[in-house]
Amino acid sequence: MPVVSVLMTSYNRERYIGAAIESVLNSTYPDFELIITDDRSSDTTVSIAKQFAEKDHRIRVHINEKNLGDYGNRNKVASLATGKYLKYVDADDLIYPWGLELMVGMMEQFPDAGWGLCSLNQDKARPFPFELQPDSAYEYHYLGPGLFNKAPLSAIIRKSAFDEVGGFENIRMAGDFNMWHKLARKHPVVLMPHGLVWYREHDSQEMNDYHRYLQVYQGIIRKYLVENDCPLSPEKIQKALVRLRSSYKREMLRGIATLNKTRALENFRLYRQL
């Protein structure tokens, strides 16, 4: 079995998937499998993927019987993986040649860690990589520079930890934000630097409508910070809530100052609900 399963979900990504596959094949770390699960594309995405699979035995292409959506497809591709680690590389993103080797190497330094996140800004107190226990991970996110806002491209996950928490929940736009909260409650996380992966930005990404899902993110924050067994102490939970309310208040005032009624009202609601 390979050490790492590279997981690529696709849906109508004919413009980008070839470059994404090539970025994986160019890896300096050879002990991987690449599994591509296509969610019923109507363009040439599948044929492009199959052309690569015919030339490299490490690539497997699976076509879903029906459209599963973003997080359903992420769970599907993970169910087909045989590696110790899961590494998502979406069909419109890239991983640098050294990315797999460094991410696996950093995870191996911390045998107790269940997952890792890269593309993080430099920590002022210590160099990467380093490990955070659950309470420290929550504190790093809610009282520090932030942690749980990263996309799956930035993550590497021990498959046993992924299976233990039940994979991604089908929460539109915010399933990864929810997943990091779930993983961080049970497993230490390894923090890693920038320069390992490359996130493509284009007009057809759902992230462009991020503001429409602020209430969804708010619900996840309440779920893990207030309503469930949060690993933070009660005092730190209160500090986190004060900090969040202050940020909503600032955004509300910016909306008022710029005559952006939608922005002002959205942040007023978030402020009142937390």
PDB file of C-alpha atoms in Angstrom:
ATOM      1  CA  MET A   1       0.000   0.000   0.000  1.00  0.00           C
ATOM      2  CA  PRO A   2       1.227   3.531  -0.703  1.00  0.00           C
ATOM      3  CA  VAL A   3       2.120   5.843   2.163  1.00  0.00           C
ATOM      4  CA  VAL A   4      -0.125   8.645   0.888  1.00  0.00           C
ATOM      5  CA  SER A   5      -3.304   8.659  -1.163  1.00  0.00           C
ATOM      6  CA  VAL A   6      -3.654  11.815  -3.236  1.00  0.00           C
ATOM      7  CA  LEU A   7      -7.364  12.487  -3.642  1.00  0.00           C
ATOM      8  CA  MET A   8      -8.714  14.520  -6.542  1.00  0.00           C
ATOM      9  CA  THR A   9     -12.425  15.278  -6.906  1.00  0.00           C
ATOM     10  CA  SER A  10     -13.602  16.668 -10.223  1.00  0.00           C
ATOM     11  CA  TYR A  11     -16.646  18.170 -11.860  1.00  0.00           C
ATOM     12  CA  ASN A  12     -16.362  19.935 -15.219  1.00  0.00           C
ATOM     13  CA  ARG A  13     -12.717  20.847 -14.772  1.00  0.00           C
ATOM     14  CA  GLU A  14     -11.418  20.141 -18.286  1.00  0.00           C
ATOM     15  CA  ARG A  15      -9.515  23.455 -18.301  1.00  0.00           C
ATOM     16  CA  TYR A  16      -7.481  22.600 -15.209  1.00  0.00           C
ATOM     17  CA  ILE A  17      -7.387  18.889 -14.404  1.00  0.00           C
ATOM     18  CA  GLY A  18      -4.458  18.072 -16.682  1.00  0.00           C
ATOM     19  CA  ALA A  19      -2.200  20.552 -14.888  1.00  0.00           C
ATOM     20  CA  ALA A  20      -3.437  19.306 -11.503  1.00  0.00           C
ATOM     21  CA  ILE A  21      -2.584  15.679 -12.363  1.00  0.00           C
ATOM     22  CA  GLU A  22       0.819  16.635 -13.741  1.00  0.00           C
ATOM     23  CA  SER A  23       1.646  18.520 -10.540  1.00  0.00           C
ATOM     24  CA  VAL A  24       1.060  15.314  -8.564  1.00  0.00           C
ATOM     25  CA  LEU A  25       3.058  13.166 -10.981  1.00  0.00           C
ATOM     26  CA  ASN A  26       5.971  15.612 -10.721  1.00  0.00           C
ATOM     27  CA  SER A  27       6.256  14.942  -6.990  1.00  0.00           C
ATOM     28  CA  THR A  28       9.671  14.129  -5.577  1.00  0.00           C
ATOM     29  CA  TYR A  29       7.895  11.705  -3.246  1.00  0.00           C
ATOM     30  CA  PRO A  30       7.084   8.577  -5.299  1.00  0.00           C
ATOM     31  CA  ASP A  31       5.160   6.439  -2.795  1.00  0.00           C
ATOM     32  CA  PHE A  32       1.638   7.623  -3.598  1.00  0.00           C
ATOM     33  CA  GLU A  33      -1.541   6.661  -5.387  1.00  0.00           C
ATOM     34  CA  LEU A  34      -3.713   9.216  -7.164  1.00  0.00           C
ATOM     35  CA  ILE A  35      -7.454   8.546  -7.029  1.00  0.00           C
ATOM     36  CA  ILE A  36      -9.762  10.719  -9.131  1.00  0.00           C
ATOM     37  CA  THR A  37     -13.503  10.606  -8.521  1.00  0.00           C
ATOM     38  CA  ASP A  38     -15.557  12.451 -11.092  1.00  0.00           C
ATOM     39  CA  ASP A  39     -19.013  13.716 -10.132  1.00  0.00           C
ATOM     40  CA  ARG A  40     -20.717  13.151 -13.503  1.00  0.00           C
ATOM     41  CA  SER A  41     -18.917  15.810 -15.554  1.00  0.00           C
ATOM     42  CA  SER A  42     -20.522  16.833 -18.836  1.00  0.00           C
ATOM     43  CA  ASP A  43     -17.267  17.990 -20.458  1.00  0.00           C
ATOM     44  CA  THR A  44     -14.010  16.152 -21.282  1.00  0.00           C
ATOM     45  CA  THR A  45     -12.722  15.982 -17.686  1.00  0.00           C
ATOM     46  CA  VAL A  46     -13.009  12.187 -17.465  1.00  0.00           C
ATOM     47  CA  SER A  47     -11.349  11.492 -20.824  1.00  0.00           C
ATOM     48  CA  ILE A  48      -8.399  13.703 -19.859  1.00  0.00           C
ATOM     49  CA  ALA A  49      -8.029  11.882 -16.537  1.00  0.00           C
ATOM     50  CA  LYS A  50      -8.218   8.471 -18.223  1.00  0.00           C
ATOM     51  CA  GLN A  51      -5.462   9.425 -20.660  1.00  0.00           C
ATOM     52  CA  PHE A  52      -3.141   9.971 -17.701  1.00  0.00           C
ATOM     53  CA  ALA A  53      -4.302   6.744 -16.015  1.00  0.00           C
ATOM     54  CA  GLU A  54      -3.429   4.715 -19.112  1.00  0.00           C
ATOM     55  CA  LYS A  55       0.173   5.855 -18.785  1.00  0.00           C
ATOM     56  CA  ASP A  56       0.675   5.615 -15.009  1.00  0.00           C
ATOM     57  CA  HIS A  57      -0.489   2.666 -12.909  1.00  0.00           C
ATOM     58  CA  ARG A  58      -0.632   4.824  -9.757  1.00  0.00           C
ATOM     59  CA  ILE A  59      -3.705   6.650 -11.105  1.00  0.00           C
ATOM     60  CA  ARG A  60      -7.241   5.323 -10.689  1.00  0.00           C
ATOM     61  CA  VAL A  61     -10.298   7.055 -12.162  1.00  0.00           C
ATOM     62  CA  HIS A  62     -13.744   6.467 -10.697  1.00  0.00           C
ATOM     63  CA  ILE A  63     -17.004   7.904 -12.054  1.00  0.00           C
ATOM     64  CA  ASN A  64     -19.795   8.318  -9.513  1.00  0.00           C
ATOM     65  CA  GLU A  65     -23.130   6.687 -10.313  1.00  0.00           C
ATOM     66  CA  LYS A  66     -24.839   9.975  -9.429  1.00  0.00           C
ATOM     67  CA  ASN A  67     -23.742  13.492  -8.529  1.00  0.00           C
ATOM     68  CA  LEU A  68     -22.700  13.509  -4.863  1.00  0.00           C
ATOM     69  CA  GLY A  69     -21.803  17.179  -4.475  1.00  0.00           C
ATOM     70  CA  ASP A  70     -18.571  18.606  -3.097  1.00  0.00           C
ATOM     71  CA  TYR A  71     -18.289  16.937   0.300  1.00  0.00           C
ATOM     72  CA  GLY A  72     -20.059  13.750  -0.684  1.00  0.00           C
ATOM     73  CA  ASN A  73     -17.477  13.331  -3.424  1.00  0.00           C
ATOM     74  CA  ARG A  74     -14.655  14.048  -0.964  1.00  0.00           C
ATOM     75  CA  ASN A  75     -15.921  11.250   1.266  1.00  0.00           C
ATOM     76  CA  LYS A  76     -16.297   8.933  -1.726  1.00  0.00           C
ATOM     77  CA  VAL A  77     -12.720   9.382  -2.883  1.00  0.00           C
ATOM     78  CA  ALA A  78     -11.458   8.892   0.686  1.00  0.00           C
ATOM     79  CA  SER A  79     -13.363   5.600   0.901  1.00  0.00           C
ATOM     80  CA  LEU A  80     -11.329   4.304  -2.057  1.00  0.00           C
ATOM     81  CA  ALA A  81      -7.965   5.255  -0.531  1.00  0.00           C
ATOM     82  CA  THR A  82      -5.482   2.696   0.767  1.00  0.00           C
ATOM     83  CA  GLY A  83      -2.730   5.019   2.015  1.00  0.00           C
ATOM     84  CA  LYS A  84      -1.753   5.934   5.553  1.00  0.00           C
ATOM     85  CA  TYR A  85      -2.344   9.619   4.773  1.00  0.00           C
ATOM     86  CA  LEU A  86      -4.975  11.414   2.694  1.00  0.00           C
ATOM     87  CA  LYS A  87      -3.893  14.441   0.668  1.00  0.00           C
ATOM     88  CA  TYR A  88      -6.537  16.384  -1.245  1.00  0.00           C
ATOM     89  CA  VAL A  89      -5.464  18.145  -4.429  1.00  0.00           C
ATOM     90  CA  ASP A  90      -8.526  19.513  -6.177  1.00  0.00           C
ATOM     91  CA  ALA A  91      -8.792  19.319  -9.964  1.00  0.00           C
ATOM     92  CA  ASP A  92      -8.225  23.056 -10.326  1.00  0.00           C
ATOM     93  CA  ASP A  93      -5.325  23.343  -7.850  1.00  0.00           C
ATOM     94  CA  LEU A  94      -1.660  22.340  -7.860  1.00  0.00           C
ATOM     95  CA  ILE A  95       0.851  20.835  -5.466  1.00  0.00           C
ATOM     96  CA  TYR A  96       4.513  21.785  -5.762  1.00  0.00           C
ATOM     97  CA  PRO A  97       6.975  18.971  -6.584  1.00  0.00           C
ATOM     98  CA  TRP A  98       8.312  19.002  -3.033  1.00  0.00           C
ATOM     99  CA  GLY A  99       4.877  19.341  -1.403  1.00  0.00           C
ATOM    100  CA  LEU A 100       4.082  15.676  -0.757  1.00  0.00           C
ATOM    101  CA  GLU A 101       7.569  14.829   0.468  1.00  0.00           C
ATOM    102  CA  LEU A 102       7.651  17.692   2.962  1.00  0.00           C
ATOM    103  CA  MET A 103       4.103  17.236   4.233  1.00  0.00           C
ATOM    104  CA  VAL A 104       4.534  13.503   4.797  1.00  0.00           C
ATOM    105  CA  GLY A 105       7.932  14.099   6.392  1.00  0.00           C
ATOM    106  CA  MET A 106       6.516  16.673   8.801  1.00  0.00           C
ATOM    107  CA  MET A 107       3.630  14.387   9.767  1.00  0.00           C
ATOM    108  CA  GLU A 108       6.052  11.541  10.437  1.00  0.00           C
ATOM    109  CA  GLN A 109       7.836  13.727  12.995  1.00  0.00           C
ATOM    110  CA  PHE A 110       4.673  13.710  15.128  1.00  0.00           C
ATOM    111  CA  PRO A 111       3.282  10.143  15.368  1.00  0.00           C
ATOM    112  CA  ASP A 112       0.379  11.200  17.601  1.00  0.00           C
ATOM    113  CA  ALA A 113      -0.917  13.843  15.191  1.00  0.00           C
ATOM    114  CA  GLY A 114      -4.096  13.046  13.287  1.00  0.00           C
ATOM    115  CA  TRP A 115      -3.812  15.784  10.690  1.00  0.00           C
ATOM    116  CA  GLY A 116      -1.822  18.757   9.481  1.00  0.00           C
ATOM    117  CA  LEU A 117      -2.430  22.140   7.853  1.00  0.00           C
ATOM    118  CA  CYS A 118      -0.032  24.085   5.654  1.00  0.00           C
ATOM    119  CA  SER A 119      -0.081  27.537   4.017  1.00  0.00           C
ATOM    120  CA  LEU A 120       0.046  29.215   7.421  1.00  0.00           C
ATOM    121  CA  ASN A 121       1.699  32.537   8.145  1.00  0.00           C
ATOM    122  CA  GLN A 122       4.906  32.457  10.131  1.00  0.00           C
ATOM    123  CA  ASP A 123       4.464  31.918  13.864  1.00  0.00           C
ATOM    124  CA  LYS A 124       6.240  34.585  15.894  1.00  0.00           C
ATOM    125  CA  ALA A 125       7.379  32.240  18.665  1.00  0.00           C
ATOM    126  CA  ARG A 126       8.595  29.079  16.899  1.00  0.00           C
ATOM    127  CA  PRO A 127       9.442  27.675  13.469  1.00  0.00           C
ATOM    128  CA  PHE A 128       7.329  25.166  11.571  1.00  0.00           C
ATOM    129  CA  PRO A 129       6.537  22.364  11.889  1.00  0.00           C
ATOM    130  CA  PHE A 130       5.111  22.111  15.373  1.00  0.00           C
ATOM    131  CA  GLU A 131       2.237  20.236  16.967  1.00  0.00           C
ATOM    132  CA  LEU A 132      -0.784  21.624  18.794  1.00  0.00           C
ATOM    133  CA  GLN A 133      -2.965  19.660  21.190  1.00  0.00           C
ATOM    134  CA  PRO A 134      -6.765  20.144  20.898  1.00  0.00           C
ATOM    135  CA  ASP A 135      -7.032  23.007  23.409  1.00  0.00           C
ATOM    136  CA  SER A 136      -4.064  24.797  21.839  1.00  0.00           C
ATOM    137  CA  ALA A 137      -5.475  24.335  18.330  1.00  0.00           C
ATOM    138  CA  TYR A 138      -8.779  25.938  19.327  1.00  0.00           C
ATOM    139  CA  GLU A 139      -6.901  28.737  21.083  1.00  0.00           C
ATOM    140  CA  TYR A 140      -4.705  29.260  18.000  1.00  0.00           C
ATOM    141  CA  HIS A 141      -7.812  29.711  15.890  1.00  0.00           C
ATOM    142  CA  TYR A 142     -10.071  31.723  18.185  1.00  0.00           C
ATOM    143  CA  LEU A 143      -7.525  33.726  20.188  1.00  0.00           C
ATOM    144  CA  GLY A 144      -4.563  33.665  17.808  1.00  0.00           C
ATOM    145  CA  PRO A 145      -3.849  34.121  14.105  1.00  0.00           C
ATOM    146  CA  GLY A 146      -6.487  31.630  12.911  1.00  0.00           C
ATOM    147  CA  LEU A 147      -6.347  28.011  11.759  1.00  0.00           C
ATOM    148  CA  PHE A 148      -9.665  26.476  10.680  1.00  0.00           C
ATOM    149  CA  ASN A 149     -10.295  28.631   7.590  1.00  0.00           C
ATOM    150  CA  LYS A 150      -8.040  26.605   5.303  1.00  0.00           C
ATOM    151  CA  ALA A 151      -9.330  24.682   2.285  1.00  0.00           C
ATOM    152  CA  PRO A 152      -8.796  20.890   1.960  1.00  0.00           C
ATOM    153  CA  LEU A 153      -5.831  21.589  -0.338  1.00  0.00           C
ATOM    154  CA  SER A 154      -3.906  22.780   2.733  1.00  0.00           C
ATOM    155  CA  ALA A 155      -4.632  19.617   4.726  1.00  0.00           C
ATOM    156  CA  ILE A 156      -3.026  16.226   5.111  1.00  0.00           C
ATOM    157  CA  ILE A 157      -5.018  13.776   7.213  1.00  0.00           C
ATOM    158  CA  ARG A 158      -4.181  10.443   8.764  1.00  0.00           C
ATOM    159  CA  LYS A 159      -6.771   8.067   7.282  1.00  0.00           C
ATOM    160  CA  SER A 160      -7.528   6.492  10.651  1.00  0.00           C
ATOM    161  CA  ALA A 161      -8.368   9.947  12.065  1.00  0.00           C
ATOM    162  CA  PHE A 162     -10.543  10.768   9.029  1.00  0.00           C
ATOM    163  CA  ASP A 163     -12.510   7.554   9.482  1.00  0.00           C
ATOM    164  CA  GLU A 164     -12.833   8.058  13.233  1.00  0.00           C
ATOM    165  CA  VAL A 165     -14.587  11.423  12.908  1.00  0.00           C
ATOM    166  CA  GLY A 166     -16.769  10.212  10.048  1.00  0.00           C
ATOM    167  CA  GLY A 167     -15.350  12.303   7.228  1.00  0.00           C
ATOM    168  CA  PHE A 168     -16.876  15.528   5.954  1.00  0.00           C
ATOM    169  CA  GLU A 169     -20.423  16.554   6.758  1.00  0.00           C
ATOM    170  CA  ASN A 170     -22.533  17.769   3.857  1.00  0.00           C
ATOM    171  CA  ILE A 171     -22.546  21.440   4.845  1.00  0.00           C
ATOM    172  CA  ARG A 172     -22.594  23.639   1.767  1.00  0.00           C
ATOM    173  CA  MET A 173     -19.429  25.753   1.503  1.00  0.00           C
ATOM    174  CA  ALA A 174     -18.388  25.143   5.117  1.00  0.00           C
ATOM    175  CA  GLY A 175     -17.834  21.379   5.340  1.00  0.00           C
ATOM    176  CA  ASP A 176     -14.070  21.803   5.641  1.00  0.00           C
ATOM    177  CA  PHE A 177     -14.422  24.486   8.353  1.00  0.00           C
ATOM    178  CA  ASN A 178     -16.626  22.027  10.254  1.00  0.00           C
ATOM    179  CA  MET A 179     -14.196  19.158   9.621  1.00  0.00           C
ATOM    180  CA  TRP A 180     -11.229  20.970  11.139  1.00  0.00           C
ATOM    181  CA  HIS A 181     -13.254  21.649  14.281  1.00  0.00           C
ATOM    182  CA  LYS A 182     -14.132  17.936  14.501  1.00  0.00           C
ATOM    183  CA  LEU A 183     -10.583  16.750  13.961  1.00  0.00           C
ATOM    184  CA  ALA A 184      -9.093  19.301  16.349  1.00  0.00           C
ATOM    185  CA  ARG A 185     -11.351  18.141  19.195  1.00  0.00           C
ATOM    186  CA  LYS A 186      -9.885  14.637  19.064  1.00  0.00           C
ATOM    187  CA  HIS A 187      -6.451  14.773  17.422  1.00  0.00           C
ATOM    188  CA  PRO A 188      -3.317  16.942  17.628  1.00  0.00           C
ATOM    189  CA  VAL A 189      -2.587  18.967  14.494  1.00  0.00           C
ATOM    190  CA  VAL A 190       0.766  19.733  12.852  1.00  0.00           C
ATOM    191  CA  LEU A 191       1.214  23.286  11.589  1.00  0.00           C
ATOM    192  CA  MET A 192       3.211  23.745   8.365  1.00  0.00           C
ATOM    193  CA  PRO A 193       4.444  26.728   6.328  1.00  0.00           C
ATOM    194  CA  HIS A 194       3.521  28.258   2.988  1.00  0.00           C
ATOM    195  CA  GLY A 195       5.049  27.119  -0.303  1.00  0.00           C
ATOM    196  CA  LEU A 196       3.792  23.518  -0.468  1.00  0.00           C
ATOM    197  CA  VAL A 197       0.593  23.899  -2.513  1.00  0.00           C
ATOM    198  CA  TRP A 198      -0.909  26.438  -4.920  1.00  0.00           C
ATOM    199  CA  TYR A 199      -4.551  27.463  -4.798  1.00  0.00           C
ATOM    200  CA  ARG A 200      -6.013  28.587  -8.115  1.00  0.00           C
ATOM    201  CA  GLU A 201      -8.542  31.441  -8.150  1.00  0.00           C
ATOM    202  CA  HIS A 202     -11.126  31.651 -10.944  1.00  0.00           C
ATOM    203  CA  ASP A 203     -14.652  32.888 -11.554  1.00  0.00           C
ATOM    204  CA  SER A 204     -16.454  29.538 -11.264  1.00  0.00           C
ATOM    205  CA  GLN A 205     -15.396  28.869  -7.665  1.00  0.00           C
ATOM    206  CA  GLU A 206     -18.162  28.812  -5.078  1.00  0.00           C
ATOM    207  CA  MET A 207     -15.877  30.654  -2.643  1.00  0.00           C
ATOM    208  CA  ASN A 208     -16.704  33.793  -4.594  1.00  0.00           C
ATOM    209  CA  ASP A 209     -20.117  33.674  -2.859  1.00  0.00           C
ATOM    210  CA  TYR A 210     -18.600  33.248   0.619  1.00  0.00           C
ATOM    211  CA  HIS A 211     -20.611  36.132   2.089  1.00  0.00           C
ATOM    212  CA  ARG A 212     -23.868  34.265   1.400  1.00  0.00           C
ATOM    213  CA  TYR A 213     -22.877  31.559   3.892  1.00  0.00           C
ATOM    214  CA  LEU A 214     -21.873  33.663   6.899  1.00  0.00           C
ATOM    215  CA  GLN A 215     -24.829  32.316   8.879  1.00  0.00           C
ATOM    216  CA  VAL A 216     -23.681  28.759   8.146  1.00  0.00           C
ATOM    217  CA  TYR A 217     -20.201  29.489   9.500  1.00  0.00           C
ATOM    218  CA  GLN A 218     -21.798  31.152  12.510  1.00  0.00           C
ATOM    219  CA  GLY A 219     -23.769  27.982  13.235  1.00  0.00           C
ATOM    220  CA  ILE A 220     -20.572  25.916  13.221  1.00  0.00           C
ATOM    221  CA  ILE A 221     -18.890  28.352  15.598  1.00  0.00           C
ATOM    222  CA  ARG A 222     -21.807  28.094  18.018  1.00  0.00           C
ATOM    223  CA  LYS A 223     -21.814  24.308  17.720  1.00  0.00           C
ATOM    224  CA  TYR A 224     -18.164  23.791  18.609  1.00  0.00           C
ATOM    225  CA  LEU A 225     -17.379  26.817  20.743  1.00  0.00           C
ATOM    226  CA  VAL A 226     -20.565  27.163  22.787  1.00  0.00           C
ATOM    227  CA  GLU A 227     -22.915  24.190  22.541  1.00  0.00           C
ATOM    228  CA  ASN A 228     -20.630  21.129  22.590  1.00  0.00           C
ATOM    229  CA  ASP A 229     -17.687  20.106  24.760  1.00  0.00           C
ATOM    230  CA  CYS A 230     -15.149  22.702  23.645  1.00  0.00           C
ATOM    231  CA  PRO A 231     -11.539  21.898  24.659  1.00  0.00           C
ATOM    232  CA  LEU A 232     -11.025  25.532  25.726  1.00  0.00           C
ATOM    233  CA  SER A 233     -11.503  26.590  29.333  1.00  0.00           C
ATOM    234  CA  PRO A 234     -14.666  28.605  30.137  1.00  0.00           C
ATOM    235  CA  GLU A 235     -12.541  31.732  30.555  1.00  0.00           C
ATOM    236  CA  LYS A 236     -10.974  31.348  27.120  1.00  0.00           C
ATOM    237  CA  ILE A 237     -14.341  30.601  25.528  1.00  0.00           C
ATOM    238  CA  GLN A 238     -15.625  33.912  26.870  1.00  0.00           C
ATOM    239  CA  LYS A 239     -12.522  35.705  25.534  1.00  0.00           C
ATOM    240  CA  ALA A 240     -13.112  34.116  22.133  1.00  0.00           C
ATOM    241  CA  LEU A 241     -16.749  35.214  22.118  1.00  0.00           C
ATOM    242  CA  VAL A 242     -15.784  38.771  23.025  1.00  0.00           C
ATOM    243  CA  ARG A 243     -13.228  38.787  20.212  1.00  0.00           C
ATOM    244  CA  LEU A 244     -15.759  37.465  17.685  1.00  0.00           C
ATOM    245  CA  ARG A 245     -18.393  39.997  18.708  1.00  0.00           C
ATOM    246  CA  SER A 246     -15.835  42.790  18.371  1.00  0.00           C
ATOM    247  CA  SER A 247     -14.973  41.678  14.833  1.00  0.00           C
ATOM    248  CA  TYR A 248     -18.663  41.569  13.856  1.00  0.00           C
ATOM    249  CA  LYS A 249     -19.163  45.022  15.334  1.00  0.00           C
ATOM    250  CA  ARG A 250     -16.215  46.405  13.330  1.00  0.00           C
ATOM    251  CA  GLU A 251     -17.585  44.917  10.110  1.00  0.00           C
ATOM    252  CA  MET A 252     -21.048  46.283  10.886  1.00  0.00           C
ATOM    253  CA  LEU A 253     -19.619  49.783  11.373  1.00  0.00           C
ATOM    254  CA  ARG A 254     -17.636  49.489   8.133  1.00  0.00           C
ATOM    255  CA  GLY A 255     -20.841  48.564   6.359  1.00  0.00           C
ATOM    256  CA  ILE A 256     -22.561  51.623   7.781  1.00  0.00           C
ATOM    257  CA  ALA A 257     -19.634  53.890   6.901  1.00  0.00           C
ATOM    258  CA  THR A 258     -19.548  52.644   3.299  1.00  0.00           C
ATOM    259  CA  LEU A 259     -23.346  52.653   2.955  1.00  0.00           C
ATOM    260  CA  ASN A 260     -23.251  48.881   2.455  1.00  0.00           C
ATOM    261  CA  LYS A 261     -26.574  47.942   4.000  1.00  0.00           C
ATOM    262  CA  THR A 262     -26.197  44.197   3.335  1.00  0.00           C
ATOM    263  CA  ARG A 263     -22.812  44.039   5.042  1.00  0.00           C
ATOM    264  CA  ALA A 264     -24.060  46.045   8.007  1.00  0.00           C
ATOM    265  CA  LEU A 265     -27.168  43.916   8.512  1.00  0.00           C
ATOM    266  CA  GLU A 266     -25.325  40.591   8.109  1.00  0.00           C
ATOM    267  CA  ASN A 267     -22.798  41.469  10.779  1.00  0.00           C
ATOM    268  CA  PHE A 268     -25.466  42.910  13.060  1.00  0.00           C
ATOM    269  CA  ARG A 269     -27.273  39.557  12.928  1.00  0.00           C
ATOM    270  CA  LEU A 270     -24.043  37.657  13.606  1.00  0.00           C
ATOM    271  CA  TYR A 271     -23.309  39.948  16.548  1.00  0.00           C
ATOM    272  CA  ARG A 272     -26.756  39.408  18.076  1.00  0.00           C
ATOM    273  CA  GLN A 273     -26.796  35.628  17.558  1.00  0.00           C
ATOM    274  CA  LEU A 274     -23.453  34.839  19.170  1.00  0.00           C
TER     275      LEU A 274
END
